[in-house]
């Protein structure tokens, strides 16, 4: 080591070097210019949200929104014309009551009353049996069937699909609220249900296609589908999301797909939960927090020091995070209450199991005798191998003994 | 009382801003990164103002936050890219702000010192800067870098040995120092 820098020298060198870095102004006011711009944006967004909320709370605007949704859904479905709806909104969703849960085996809360007589078992049945043409009641409705999905390939499936689409159109017309997820009275119902269908052999595919078409026809969609068409027990499980207001009608139509020798309904469950209060509470909380955020933003605009700015900004961030969280919950609830969930399971009827006929005493004895004989023969054959081996070993032993005895006798003699 | 506490904190941060910024410059070698690091560190200080210790430990605590912010930047991809792209920081020394009459010499000194520091590993560079620029004691450095005082002492000794062998620093050492 030739030399060692002293502490003083190092202090001087580092001090001089550090002096070469000009110190910028401490970012107090300038630093928060973006925050102010952000505050302006947030203010504008909040104002827009408040205006939107006020408009949404008005009764007229949702109607316009629903019409827009309806027309969009109709275009997507390829021709369901909302103008053909009879405008009747009474009676729709009559079977959905807040908090009710039930299981039905025969009937179902929904019925065809008030549907103008378009959808009855008698009129749906010819379609279900695969006959050509549409049911008279359905054919009278001037609606086009939705376009066929790519999965519907065969002629049988195609006809089934078109028939079911007509069923769905009738459901929509009957309810008068085709593809209309909203509620005039602002009620929010989360509706779920399941139906188990047992069909004749080879009918799983066609019934599944019809079930899917029902969802398409009322402005819903198939959210999940699992099917096993190969093997002894072909089954299909289709989960439909349909507008809550036509849920009962869709359930009835699904039950109708297995009439007239096609199959039967094995099980049916439904449940409904009224979440109107929860939804209103969320909306109120969001409104309150939005107002609080506005107040904080106005305070933020007047902040001068870094302390004030950071403190208020922290409050704004907290409130915004809570608003975002509640808004997410509100969206989930709105989605759940707009579209009901119906799970349809389609399976083949199990094959009949032949029961053995009871035998008389004599034939039973004869059977036992023949069985005993064959068993004995089988047993003999089965053990013959071992006996043969013992015989061979014994014979060889005897020969050896005999030869040995002769040899011994000669020597003795 | 709370308002007064905030004003005190504000004043304290303003007072130490220049030193903290230049410390970050010496560690990071990039004024822009240093500015960001110090800003981030001061925001952390403000956010965790409830845990600021009283008395002499306050300064060590502040530089612990500053050093942590610098180390985070060093670890980031951005910092590595910046270093690989050349001595951006050194070029900015000469370009920024009004220069004194001996600006060229000053910049050269800074460039050499910063380059010599850059050759040290971070584990040695940080204690050297905290000791000989900020003026922290070995105990305070131990708090700032979360190591034992003995470790700090050995690192400082190691760093001084390496710097003494660096010809760029020898050129700037005073004649008395050279004679010694």
Coordinates of C-alpha atoms in Angstrom, one line a residue:
Chain A
X1 CA 0.0 0.0 0.0
X2 CA 1.8 3.1 -1.1
X3 CA -0.7 5.6 0.3
X4 CA -4.1 5.9 1.9
X5 CA -6.5 8.7 1.4
X6 CA -7.4 10.4 4.7
X7 CA -10.9 10.9 5.9
X8 CA -10.6 14.7 5.3
X9 CA -9.4 14.2 1.8
X10 CA -12.2 11.8 1.0
X11 CA -14.7 14.2 2.5
X12 CA -13.3 17.1 0.4
X13 CA -13.4 15.1 -2.8
X14 CA -16.9 13.7 -2.3
X15 CA -18.1 17.1 -1.2
X16 CA -16.6 18.8 -4.3
X17 CA -18.0 16.0 -6.5
X18 CA -21.4 16.3 -5.0
X19 CA -21.4 20.1 -5.5
X20 CA -21.2 19.5 -9.2
X21 CA -24.7 18.1 -9.2
X22 CA -27.0 21.1 -9.3
X23 CA -29.9 20.6 -6.9
X24 CA -33.3 21.1 -8.5
X25 CA -36.0 22.8 -6.7
X26 CA -37.8 20.6 -4.2
X27 CA -40.9 19.4 -6.0
X28 CA -43.7 20.9 -3.9
X29 CA -46.0 22.8 -6.1
X30 CA -44.7 21.8 -9.5
X31 CA -44.7 18.1 -8.5
X32 CA -48.4 18.2 -8.0
X33 CA -49.5 19.7 -11.3
X34 CA -50.4 16.3 -12.6
X35 CA -52.4 15.7 -9.5
X36 CA -54.3 18.8 -10.3
X37 CA -54.9 17.7 -13.8
X38 CA -55.9 14.3 -12.4
X39 CA -58.3 16.1 -10.0
X40 CA -59.9 17.9 -12.9
X41 CA -60.4 14.7 -14.8
X42 CA -61.8 13.0 -11.7
X43 CA -64.1 15.9 -11.1
X44 CA -65.3 15.8 -14.7
X45 CA -65.8 12.0 -14.5
X46 CA -67.6 12.3 -11.2
X47 CA -69.9 15.0 -12.6
X48 CA -70.7 12.7 -15.5
X49 CA -71.3 9.8 -13.1
X50 CA -73.7 12.0 -11.0
X51 CA -75.6 13.1 -14.1
X52 CA -75.8 9.6 -15.3
X53 CA -77.0 8.4 -11.9
X54 CA -79.7 11.1 -11.8
X55 CA -80.8 10.2 -15.3
X56 CA -80.9 6.5 -14.5
X57 CA -83.0 7.2 -11.4
X58 CA -85.5 8.8 -13.8
X59 CA -88.1 6.4 -15.2
X60 CA -87.9 7.4 -18.8
X61 CA -84.3 6.9 -19.6
X62 CA -84.1 3.2 -18.6
X63 CA -86.9 2.6 -21.1
X64 CA -84.8 4.1 -23.8
X65 CA -81.9 2.0 -22.7
X66 CA -84.0 -1.2 -22.7
X67 CA -85.2 -0.4 -26.1
X68 CA -81.7 0.0 -27.3
X69 CA -80.7 -3.2 -25.7
X70 CA -83.7 -4.9 -27.2
X71 CA -82.9 -3.8 -30.7
X72 CA -79.3 -4.8 -30.2
X73 CA -80.3 -8.2 -29.0
X74 CA -82.7 -8.6 -31.8
X75 CA -80.1 -7.7 -34.4
X76 CA -77.7 -10.2 -32.8
X77 CA -80.3 -12.8 -33.0
X78 CA -80.9 -12.2 -36.6
X79 CA -84.4 -11.0 -36.9
X80 CA -86.4 -11.1 -33.8
X81 CA -88.3 -7.9 -34.3
X82 CA -89.2 -6.1 -31.2
X83 CA -92.0 -4.3 -33.0
X84 CA -93.9 -7.5 -33.1
X85 CA -94.2 -7.8 -29.4
X86 CA -97.7 -7.2 -28.3
X87 CA -96.5 -4.8 -25.6
X88 CA -98.1 -6.7 -22.8
X89 CA -95.9 -6.5 -19.7
X90 CA -98.3 -7.9 -17.2
X91 CA -97.9 -11.3 -15.8
X92 CA -94.3 -11.7 -16.7
X93 CA -92.2 -13.3 -14.1
X94 CA -95.2 -13.9 -12.0
X95 CA -93.7 -17.0 -10.5
X96 CA -90.7 -15.3 -9.0
X97 CA -91.2 -14.1 -5.5
X98 CA -88.6 -12.7 -3.3
X99 CA -86.7 -15.3 -1.3
X100 CA -88.9 -18.2 -2.4
X101 CA -87.2 -21.6 -3.0
X102 CA -89.1 -24.6 -4.1
X103 CA -89.0 -28.0 -5.9
X104 CA -91.7 -29.0 -8.2
X105 CA -92.3 -32.4 -9.7
X106 CA -95.4 -31.9 -11.8
X107 CA -96.4 -28.3 -12.4
X108 CA -94.3 -25.2 -12.3
X109 CA -95.0 -21.7 -11.0
X110 CA -95.0 -20.3 -14.6
X111 CA -98.1 -21.0 -16.7
X112 CA -99.3 -20.1 -20.1
X113 CA -102.2 -17.9 -19.0
X114 CA -102.1 -14.5 -20.6
X115 CA -99.8 -15.7 -23.4
X116 CA -102.5 -15.4 -26.0
X117 CA -102.7 -19.1 -26.3
X118 CA -99.7 -19.3 -28.5
X119 CA -97.7 -21.7 -26.5
X120 CA -99.5 -24.8 -25.3
X121 CA -98.5 -28.4 -24.9
X122 CA -100.7 -29.4 -27.8
X123 CA -99.1 -27.0 -30.1
X124 CA -95.5 -27.6 -29.1
X125 CA -95.9 -31.4 -29.1
X126 CA -96.0 -31.9 -32.9
X127 CA -92.7 -30.0 -33.2
X128 CA -91.2 -32.2 -30.5
X129 CA -92.0 -35.3 -32.3
X130 CA -90.1 -34.1 -35.3
X131 CA -93.0 -33.5 -37.7
X132 CA -92.6 -31.0 -40.5
X133 CA -94.0 -27.5 -40.2
X134 CA -94.5 -25.3 -37.2
X135 CA -97.3 -25.4 -34.7
X136 CA -100.2 -23.3 -35.8
X137 CA -100.0 -21.0 -32.8
X138 CA -96.3 -20.4 -33.3
X139 CA -96.6 -20.0 -37.0
X140 CA -99.0 -17.2 -36.6
X141 CA -96.4 -15.1 -35.0
X142 CA -94.5 -13.1 -37.6
X143 CA -91.0 -13.8 -36.3
X144 CA -88.0 -15.2 -38.0
X145 CA -86.0 -17.9 -36.3
X146 CA -82.5 -17.0 -35.1
X147 CA -79.6 -18.1 -37.3
X148 CA -78.4 -21.6 -36.8
X149 CA -75.2 -21.9 -34.7
X150 CA -72.3 -23.8 -36.4
X151 CA -72.8 -26.7 -34.0
X152 CA -76.2 -27.5 -35.5
X153 CA -75.3 -29.5 -38.5
X154 CA -77.7 -32.4 -39.2
X155 CA -81.1 -31.9 -40.7
X156 CA -82.8 -33.4 -37.6
X157 CA -81.0 -31.0 -35.4
X158 CA -81.8 -28.1 -37.7
X159 CA -85.5 -28.8 -37.7
X160 CA -85.4 -29.2 -33.9
X161 CA -83.5 -26.0 -33.6
X162 CA -85.9 -24.0 -35.8
X163 CA -88.9 -25.4 -33.9
X164 CA -87.4 -24.5 -30.6
X165 CA -86.6 -21.1 -31.9
X166 CA -90.2 -20.7 -32.7
X167 CA -91.0 -21.8 -29.2
X168 CA -88.7 -19.2 -27.9
X169 CA -90.2 -16.5 -30.0
X170 CA -93.6 -17.5 -28.7
X171 CA -92.3 -17.3 -25.1
X172 CA -90.9 -13.8 -25.8
X173 CA -94.1 -12.7 -27.3
X174 CA -96.2 -14.2 -24.6
X175 CA -94.2 -12.4 -21.9
X176 CA -94.2 -9.2 -23.8
X177 CA -90.7 -8.5 -22.5
X178 CA -88.4 -10.1 -25.0
X179 CA -84.8 -9.5 -24.2
X180 CA -85.7 -7.0 -21.6
X181 CA -83.7 -7.7 -18.5
X182 CA -84.9 -4.8 -16.4
X183 CA -87.8 -4.4 -14.0
X184 CA -90.3 -1.6 -14.3
X185 CA -90.6 -1.3 -10.5
X186 CA -86.8 -1.5 -10.0
X187 CA -87.0 -4.9 -8.3
X188 CA -83.8 -7.0 -8.5
X189 CA -84.3 -10.8 -8.4
X190 CA -81.5 -13.3 -8.6
X191 CA -83.2 -16.4 -10.1
X192 CA -81.7 -19.8 -10.5
X193 CA -83.1 -23.2 -11.4
X194 CA -82.4 -26.6 -12.7
X195 CA -84.3 -29.2 -14.6
X196 CA -83.4 -32.8 -15.2
X197 CA -84.8 -34.4 -18.4
X198 CA -84.8 -38.1 -19.2
X199 CA -85.3 -38.8 -22.9
X200 CA -85.6 -41.8 -25.2
X201 CA -82.6 -43.3 -26.8
X202 CA -81.0 -41.1 -29.4
X203 CA -82.9 -38.0 -28.4
X204 CA -80.3 -36.3 -26.2
X205 CA -78.7 -34.4 -29.0
X206 CA -81.9 -33.1 -30.5
X207 CA -83.4 -32.1 -27.1
X208 CA -80.1 -30.3 -26.2
X209 CA -80.3 -28.3 -29.4
X210 CA -83.8 -27.2 -28.7
X211 CA -82.9 -26.2 -25.2
X212 CA -80.0 -24.1 -26.5
X213 CA -82.2 -22.5 -29.1
X214 CA -84.7 -21.5 -26.4
X215 CA -82.0 -19.4 -24.7
X216 CA -81.0 -17.8 -28.0
X217 CA -84.6 -16.9 -28.8
X218 CA -85.3 -14.9 -25.7
X219 CA -82.2 -12.9 -25.7
X220 CA -80.2 -15.2 -23.4
X221 CA -77.2 -17.3 -24.1
X222 CA -75.6 -20.6 -23.2
X223 CA -73.0 -20.0 -20.6
X224 CA -71.8 -23.5 -20.3
X225 CA -72.4 -26.8 -22.0
X226 CA -71.0 -30.3 -21.3
X227 CA -72.1 -33.3 -23.3
X228 CA -71.1 -37.0 -23.6
X229 CA -72.7 -38.5 -26.6
X230 CA -70.6 -41.6 -27.0
X231 CA -71.1 -44.6 -24.7
X232 CA -73.9 -46.3 -22.9
X233 CA -75.1 -43.2 -21.0
X234 CA -75.1 -40.1 -23.2
X235 CA -75.8 -37.0 -21.2
X236 CA -75.7 -33.3 -21.7
X237 CA -75.7 -30.4 -19.3
X238 CA -76.5 -27.0 -20.6
X239 CA -76.4 -23.9 -18.4
X240 CA -78.6 -21.1 -19.8
X241 CA -78.6 -17.4 -18.9
X242 CA -81.9 -15.9 -19.8
X243 CA -83.7 -12.7 -18.8
X244 CA -85.2 -13.0 -15.4
X245 CA -88.6 -11.9 -16.6
X246 CA -89.0 -14.8 -19.0
X247 CA -87.4 -17.3 -16.7
X248 CA -90.6 -19.1 -15.9
X249 CA -91.6 -19.2 -19.5
X250 CA -88.3 -20.6 -20.5
X251 CA -88.6 -23.3 -17.8
X252 CA -92.0 -24.2 -19.1
X253 CA -90.8 -24.4 -22.6
X254 CA -87.8 -26.5 -21.5
X255 CA -90.2 -28.9 -19.8
X256 CA -92.3 -28.9 -23.0
X257 CA -89.4 -30.2 -25.0
X258 CA -89.8 -33.7 -23.6
X259 CA -93.5 -34.2 -24.2
X260 CA -95.2 -36.7 -26.5
X261 CA -93.0 -39.8 -26.0
X262 CA -89.7 -37.9 -26.2
X263 CA -89.1 -38.2 -22.5
X264 CA -90.1 -36.8 -19.2
X265 CA -89.1 -34.3 -16.6
X266 CA -87.2 -36.2 -13.8
X267 CA -86.5 -33.3 -11.5
X268 CA -87.0 -29.5 -11.3
X269 CA -85.8 -27.0 -8.8
X270 CA -85.9 -23.2 -8.7
X271 CA -85.0 -20.5 -6.3
X272 CA -85.3 -16.8 -6.2
X273 CA -83.6 -14.2 -4.0
X274 CA -84.7 -10.6 -3.8
X275 CA -81.6 -8.4 -3.8
X276 CA -83.4 -5.1 -4.4
X277 CA -82.5 -3.8 -1.0
X278 CA -78.9 -4.8 -1.3
X279 CA -78.7 -3.2 -4.7
X280 CA -80.3 0.0 -3.5
X281 CA -77.9 0.1 -0.5
X282 CA -74.9 -0.3 -2.8
X283 CA -76.2 2.5 -5.0
X284 CA -76.7 4.8 -2.0
X285 CA -73.2 4.1 -0.7
X286 CA -71.7 4.8 -4.1
X287 CA -73.6 8.1 -4.3
X288 CA -72.5 9.1 -0.9
X289 CA -68.9 8.3 -1.5
X290 CA -68.9 10.1 -4.8
X291 CA -70.1 13.2 -3.1
X292 CA -67.3 12.8 -0.5
X293 CA -64.8 12.4 -3.2
X294 CA -66.0 15.7 -4.8
X295 CA -65.5 17.5 -1.5
X296 CA -62.0 16.1 -1.1
X297 CA -61.1 17.1 -4.7
X298 CA -62.3 20.7 -4.1
X299 CA -60.1 20.7 -1.0
X300 CA -57.2 19.2 -2.9
X301 CA -57.4 22.0 -5.5
X302 CA -56.7 24.5 -2.7
X303 CA -53.8 22.7 -1.1
X304 CA -50.5 24.5 -1.2
X305 CA -48.0 22.4 0.7
X306 CA -46.8 18.9 0.1
X307 CA -48.2 17.8 3.4
X308 CA -51.7 19.1 2.7
X309 CA -51.6 17.7 -0.9
X310 CA -50.5 14.3 0.1
X311 CA -52.9 14.0 3.0
X312 CA -55.9 15.0 0.9
X313 CA -54.7 12.9 -2.0
X314 CA -54.6 9.9 0.3
X315 CA -58.2 10.5 1.3
X316 CA -59.2 10.8 -2.3
X317 CA -57.5 7.5 -3.2
X318 CA -59.1 5.8 -0.3
X319 CA -62.6 7.0 -1.3
X320 CA -62.0 6.1 -4.9
X321 CA -60.9 2.6 -3.9
X322 CA -64.1 2.1 -1.9
X323 CA -66.2 3.5 -4.8
X324 CA -64.5 1.1 -7.2
X325 CA -65.0 -1.9 -4.9
X326 CA -68.7 -1.1 -4.4
X327 CA -69.2 -0.4 -8.1
X328 CA -67.8 -3.8 -8.9
X329 CA -70.2 -5.4 -6.4
X330 CA -73.1 -3.5 -7.9
X331 CA -72.2 -4.6 -11.4
X332 CA -72.0 -8.3 -10.4
X333 CA -75.4 -8.0 -8.7
X334 CA -76.9 -6.2 -11.7
X335 CA -75.6 -9.0 -14.0
X336 CA -76.9 -11.7 -11.7
X337 CA -80.3 -10.1 -11.5
X338 CA -80.6 -9.3 -15.1
X339 CA -80.1 -12.8 -16.3
X340 CA -81.4 -15.9 -14.5
X341 CA -79.4 -19.1 -14.5
X342 CA -81.1 -22.4 -15.6
X343 CA -79.2 -25.6 -15.7
X344 CA -80.7 -28.3 -17.8
X345 CA -79.5 -31.9 -17.6
X346 CA -80.6 -34.2 -20.5
X347 CA -79.9 -37.9 -20.1
X348 CA -81.2 -41.1 -21.7
X349 CA -83.7 -43.3 -20.1
X350 CA -81.8 -46.2 -18.4
X351 CA -82.3 -49.6 -20.1
X352 CA -84.7 -52.0 -18.5
X353 CA -83.1 -54.7 -16.4
X354 CA -84.4 -58.2 -17.0
X355 CA -85.5 -59.9 -13.8
X356 CA -84.8 -63.6 -13.7
X357 CA -88.0 -65.8 -13.9
X358 CA -88.8 -68.0 -10.9
X359 CA -88.3 -71.7 -11.6
X360 CA -90.2 -74.7 -10.5
X361 CA -88.7 -77.3 -8.1
X362 CA -88.1 -80.1 -10.7
X363 CA -86.4 -77.8 -13.3
X364 CA -84.4 -76.3 -10.5
X365 CA -83.2 -79.8 -9.4
X366 CA -82.4 -80.7 -13.0
X367 CA -80.4 -77.5 -13.4
X368 CA -78.5 -78.3 -10.2
X369 CA -77.8 -81.8 -11.5
X370 CA -76.5 -80.7 -14.8
X371 CA -74.5 -78.0 -13.1
X372 CA -73.1 -80.5 -10.7
X373 CA -72.2 -82.9 -13.5
X374 CA -70.4 -80.2 -15.5
X375 CA -68.7 -78.9 -12.4
X376 CA -67.4 -82.5 -11.6
X377 CA -66.1 -83.0 -15.2
X378 CA -64.5 -79.6 -15.0
X379 CA -62.9 -80.4 -11.7
X380 CA -61.6 -83.8 -13.0
X381 CA -60.0 -82.1 -16.0
X382 CA -58.7 -79.4 -13.8
X383 CA -57.0 -81.9 -11.4
X384 CA -55.9 -84.4 -14.1
X385 CA -52.7 -82.6 -14.8
X386 CA -51.5 -83.0 -11.2
X387 CA -52.6 -86.7 -11.1
X388 CA -50.8 -87.4 -14.4
X389 CA -47.6 -85.9 -13.0
X390 CA -47.8 -88.0 -9.9
X391 CA -48.3 -91.2 -12.0
X392 CA -45.2 -90.4 -14.2
X393 CA -43.1 -89.7 -11.1
X394 CA -44.3 -92.9 -9.4
X395 CA -43.6 -95.0 -12.6
X396 CA -40.1 -93.6 -12.9
X397 CA -39.5 -94.4 -9.2
X398 CA -40.7 -98.0 -9.6
X399 CA -38.4 -98.5 -12.6
X400 CA -35.4 -97.2 -10.7
X401 CA -36.2 -99.3 -7.7
X402 CA -36.6 -102.4 -9.9
X403 CA -33.3 -101.8 -11.7
X404 CA -31.6 -101.1 -8.4
X405 CA -32.9 -104.3 -6.8
X406 CA -31.7 -106.4 -9.7
X407 CA -28.3 -104.9 -9.5
X408 CA -28.0 -105.5 -5.8
X409 CA -29.2 -109.0 -6.1
X410 CA -26.4 -109.9 -8.7
X411 CA -23.8 -108.5 -6.4
X412 CA -25.1 -110.3 -3.5
X413 CA -25.2 -113.5 -5.4
Chain B
X1 CA -50.3 20.2 17.3
X2 CA -50.7 18.0 14.3
X3 CA -50.4 21.0 12.0
X4 CA -47.2 22.0 13.7
X5 CA -45.8 18.5 13.4
X6 CA -46.5 18.6 9.6
X7 CA -44.8 21.9 9.3
X8 CA -41.8 20.6 11.2
X9 CA -41.6 17.6 8.9
X10 CA -42.0 19.8 5.9
X11 CA -39.2 22.0 7.0
X12 CA -36.9 19.0 7.9
X13 CA -37.4 17.5 4.5
X14 CA -36.7 20.8 2.7
X15 CA -33.5 21.2 4.8
X16 CA -32.2 17.8 3.9
X17 CA -33.4 17.7 0.3
X18 CA -30.2 18.9 -1.3
X19 CA -28.0 16.5 0.7
X20 CA -30.3 13.6 0.1
X21 CA -30.5 14.4 -3.6
X22 CA -26.7 14.6 -4.0
X23 CA -26.3 11.4 -2.0
X24 CA -28.6 9.7 -4.5
X25 CA -26.6 11.2 -7.3
X26 CA -23.4 9.8 -6.0
X27 CA -24.9 6.4 -5.5
X28 CA -26.9 6.2 -8.7
X29 CA -24.7 8.4 -10.9
X30 CA -27.8 9.7 -12.7
X31 CA -29.5 13.0 -11.6
X32 CA -32.8 12.0 -13.1
X33 CA -32.9 8.7 -11.3
X34 CA -31.7 10.4 -8.2
X35 CA -34.4 12.9 -8.3
X36 CA -37.0 10.2 -8.7
X37 CA -35.5 8.2 -5.9
X38 CA -35.4 11.1 -3.5
X39 CA -39.0 12.0 -4.3
X40 CA -40.0 8.4 -3.8
X41 CA -38.1 8.3 -0.5
X42 CA -39.7 11.6 0.7
X43 CA -43.1 10.3 -0.1
X44 CA -42.3 7.2 1.9
X45 CA -41.1 9.3 4.8
X46 CA -44.4 11.3 4.7
X47 CA -46.5 8.2 4.5
X48 CA -44.7 6.5 7.4
X49 CA -44.2 9.8 9.3
X50 CA -45.7 8.1 12.4
X51 CA -42.7 5.9 12.7
X52 CA -40.0 8.6 12.4
X53 CA -37.8 8.3 15.4
X54 CA -37.0 11.3 17.6
X55 CA -33.6 12.9 18.1
X56 CA -30.3 11.9 16.4
X57 CA -31.7 8.7 15.0
X58 CA -34.0 10.7 12.7
X59 CA -31.2 11.5 10.2
X60 CA -30.1 7.8 10.0
X61 CA -33.7 6.8 9.5
X62 CA -34.1 9.3 6.7
X63 CA -31.0 8.1 4.9
X64 CA -32.1 4.5 5.4
X65 CA -35.2 5.3 3.4
X66 CA -33.2 7.2 0.7
X67 CA -30.7 4.4 0.4
X68 CA -33.5 1.8 0.1
X69 CA -35.1 3.9 -2.7
X70 CA -31.7 4.1 -4.5
X71 CA -31.2 0.4 -4.1
X72 CA -34.6 -0.3 -5.5
X73 CA -33.7 1.8 -8.5
X74 CA -30.4 0.1 -8.9
X75 CA -32.1 -3.2 -9.0
X76 CA -34.6 -2.2 -11.5
X77 CA -34.1 -2.8 -15.2
X78 CA -34.4 0.9 -15.9
X79 CA -31.4 1.7 -13.9
X80 CA -29.3 -1.1 -15.5
X81 CA -30.2 0.1 -18.9
X82 CA -29.3 3.6 -18.0
X83 CA -25.9 2.6 -16.7
X84 CA -25.2 0.5 -19.8
X85 CA -26.1 3.4 -22.1
X86 CA -23.1 5.3 -20.8
X87 CA -22.5 8.0 -18.2
X88 CA -25.6 10.0 -18.8
X89 CA -25.4 11.4 -15.4
X90 CA -21.9 12.8 -15.9
X91 CA -22.8 14.4 -19.2
X92 CA -25.7 16.1 -17.4
X93 CA -23.4 17.5 -14.7
X94 CA -21.7 19.7 -17.3
X95 CA -24.8 20.6 -19.1
X96 CA -27.1 21.6 -16.3
X97 CA -27.4 24.9 -14.6
X98 CA -25.1 27.9 -14.3
X99 CA -21.5 26.8 -14.0
X100 CA -18.8 28.5 -11.8
X101 CA -15.7 29.9 -13.3
X102 CA -13.8 26.7 -12.8
X103 CA -16.7 24.7 -14.2
X104 CA -14.6 22.4 -16.4
X105 CA -12.2 21.5 -13.6
X106 CA -15.1 21.0 -11.2
X107 CA -16.9 18.7 -13.7
X108 CA -13.7 16.8 -14.3
X109 CA -13.3 16.3 -10.5
X110 CA -16.9 15.2 -10.2
X111 CA -16.6 12.9 -13.1
X112 CA -13.5 11.2 -11.7
X113 CA -14.9 10.8 -8.2
X114 CA -18.2 9.5 -9.5
X115 CA -16.4 7.1 -11.8
X116 CA -14.2 5.9 -9.0
X117 CA -17.2 5.4 -6.8
X118 CA -18.9 3.6 -9.6
X119 CA -16.1 1.0 -9.7
X120 CA -16.9 0.2 -6.1
X121 CA -19.6 -2.4 -5.4
X122 CA -22.8 -1.0 -4.0
X123 CA -22.1 -2.6 -0.6
X124 CA -19.0 -0.3 -0.4
X125 CA -20.2 2.7 -2.3
X126 CA -23.1 3.4 -0.1
X127 CA -21.2 3.5 3.2
X128 CA -18.5 5.7 1.7
X129 CA -21.0 8.2 0.5
X130 CA -22.9 8.2 3.8
X131 CA -19.7 8.6 5.8
X132 CA -17.7 11.1 3.7
X133 CA -20.4 13.1 2.1
X134 CA -23.4 13.0 4.4
X135 CA -21.2 12.8 7.5
X136 CA -23.0 10.0 9.3
X137 CA -21.2 8.1 12.0
X138 CA -20.5 4.4 11.6
X139 CA -23.3 3.7 14.0
X140 CA -25.7 5.8 12.0
X141 CA -24.6 4.1 8.8
X142 CA -25.2 0.8 10.4
X143 CA -28.8 1.9 11.0
X144 CA -29.1 3.2 7.4
X145 CA -27.9 0.1 5.7
X146 CA -29.2 -2.3 8.3
X147 CA -25.8 -3.9 9.1
X148 CA -23.7 -4.1 12.3
X149 CA -21.2 -1.3 13.0
X150 CA -18.3 -3.7 12.7
X151 CA -19.4 -4.6 9.2
X152 CA -19.6 -0.9 8.4
X153 CA -16.2 -0.3 9.7
X154 CA -14.6 -3.1 7.6
X155 CA -16.5 -2.0 4.5
X156 CA -15.3 1.6 5.0
X157 CA -11.7 0.3 5.4
X158 CA -12.0 -1.8 2.3
X159 CA -13.5 1.0 0.3
X160 CA -10.8 3.4 1.3
X161 CA -8.1 1.0 0.3
X162 CA -9.7 0.5 -3.1
X163 CA -10.1 4.3 -3.6
X164 CA -6.6 5.0 -2.6
X165 CA -5.4 2.7 -5.4
X166 CA -7.6 4.5 -8.0
X167 CA -5.4 6.8 -10.1
X168 CA -8.3 9.1 -10.9
X169 CA -8.6 10.0 -7.2
X170 CA -4.9 10.3 -6.6
X171 CA -4.7 13.0 -9.3
X172 CA -7.1 15.1 -7.2
X173 CA -5.5 14.5 -3.9
X174 CA -3.8 17.5 -2.2
X175 CA 0.0 17.6 -2.3
X176 CA 0.2 17.1 1.5
X177 CA -1.9 14.0 1.1
X178 CA 0.3 12.8 -1.6
X179 CA 3.4 13.5 0.4
X180 CA 1.9 11.6 3.3

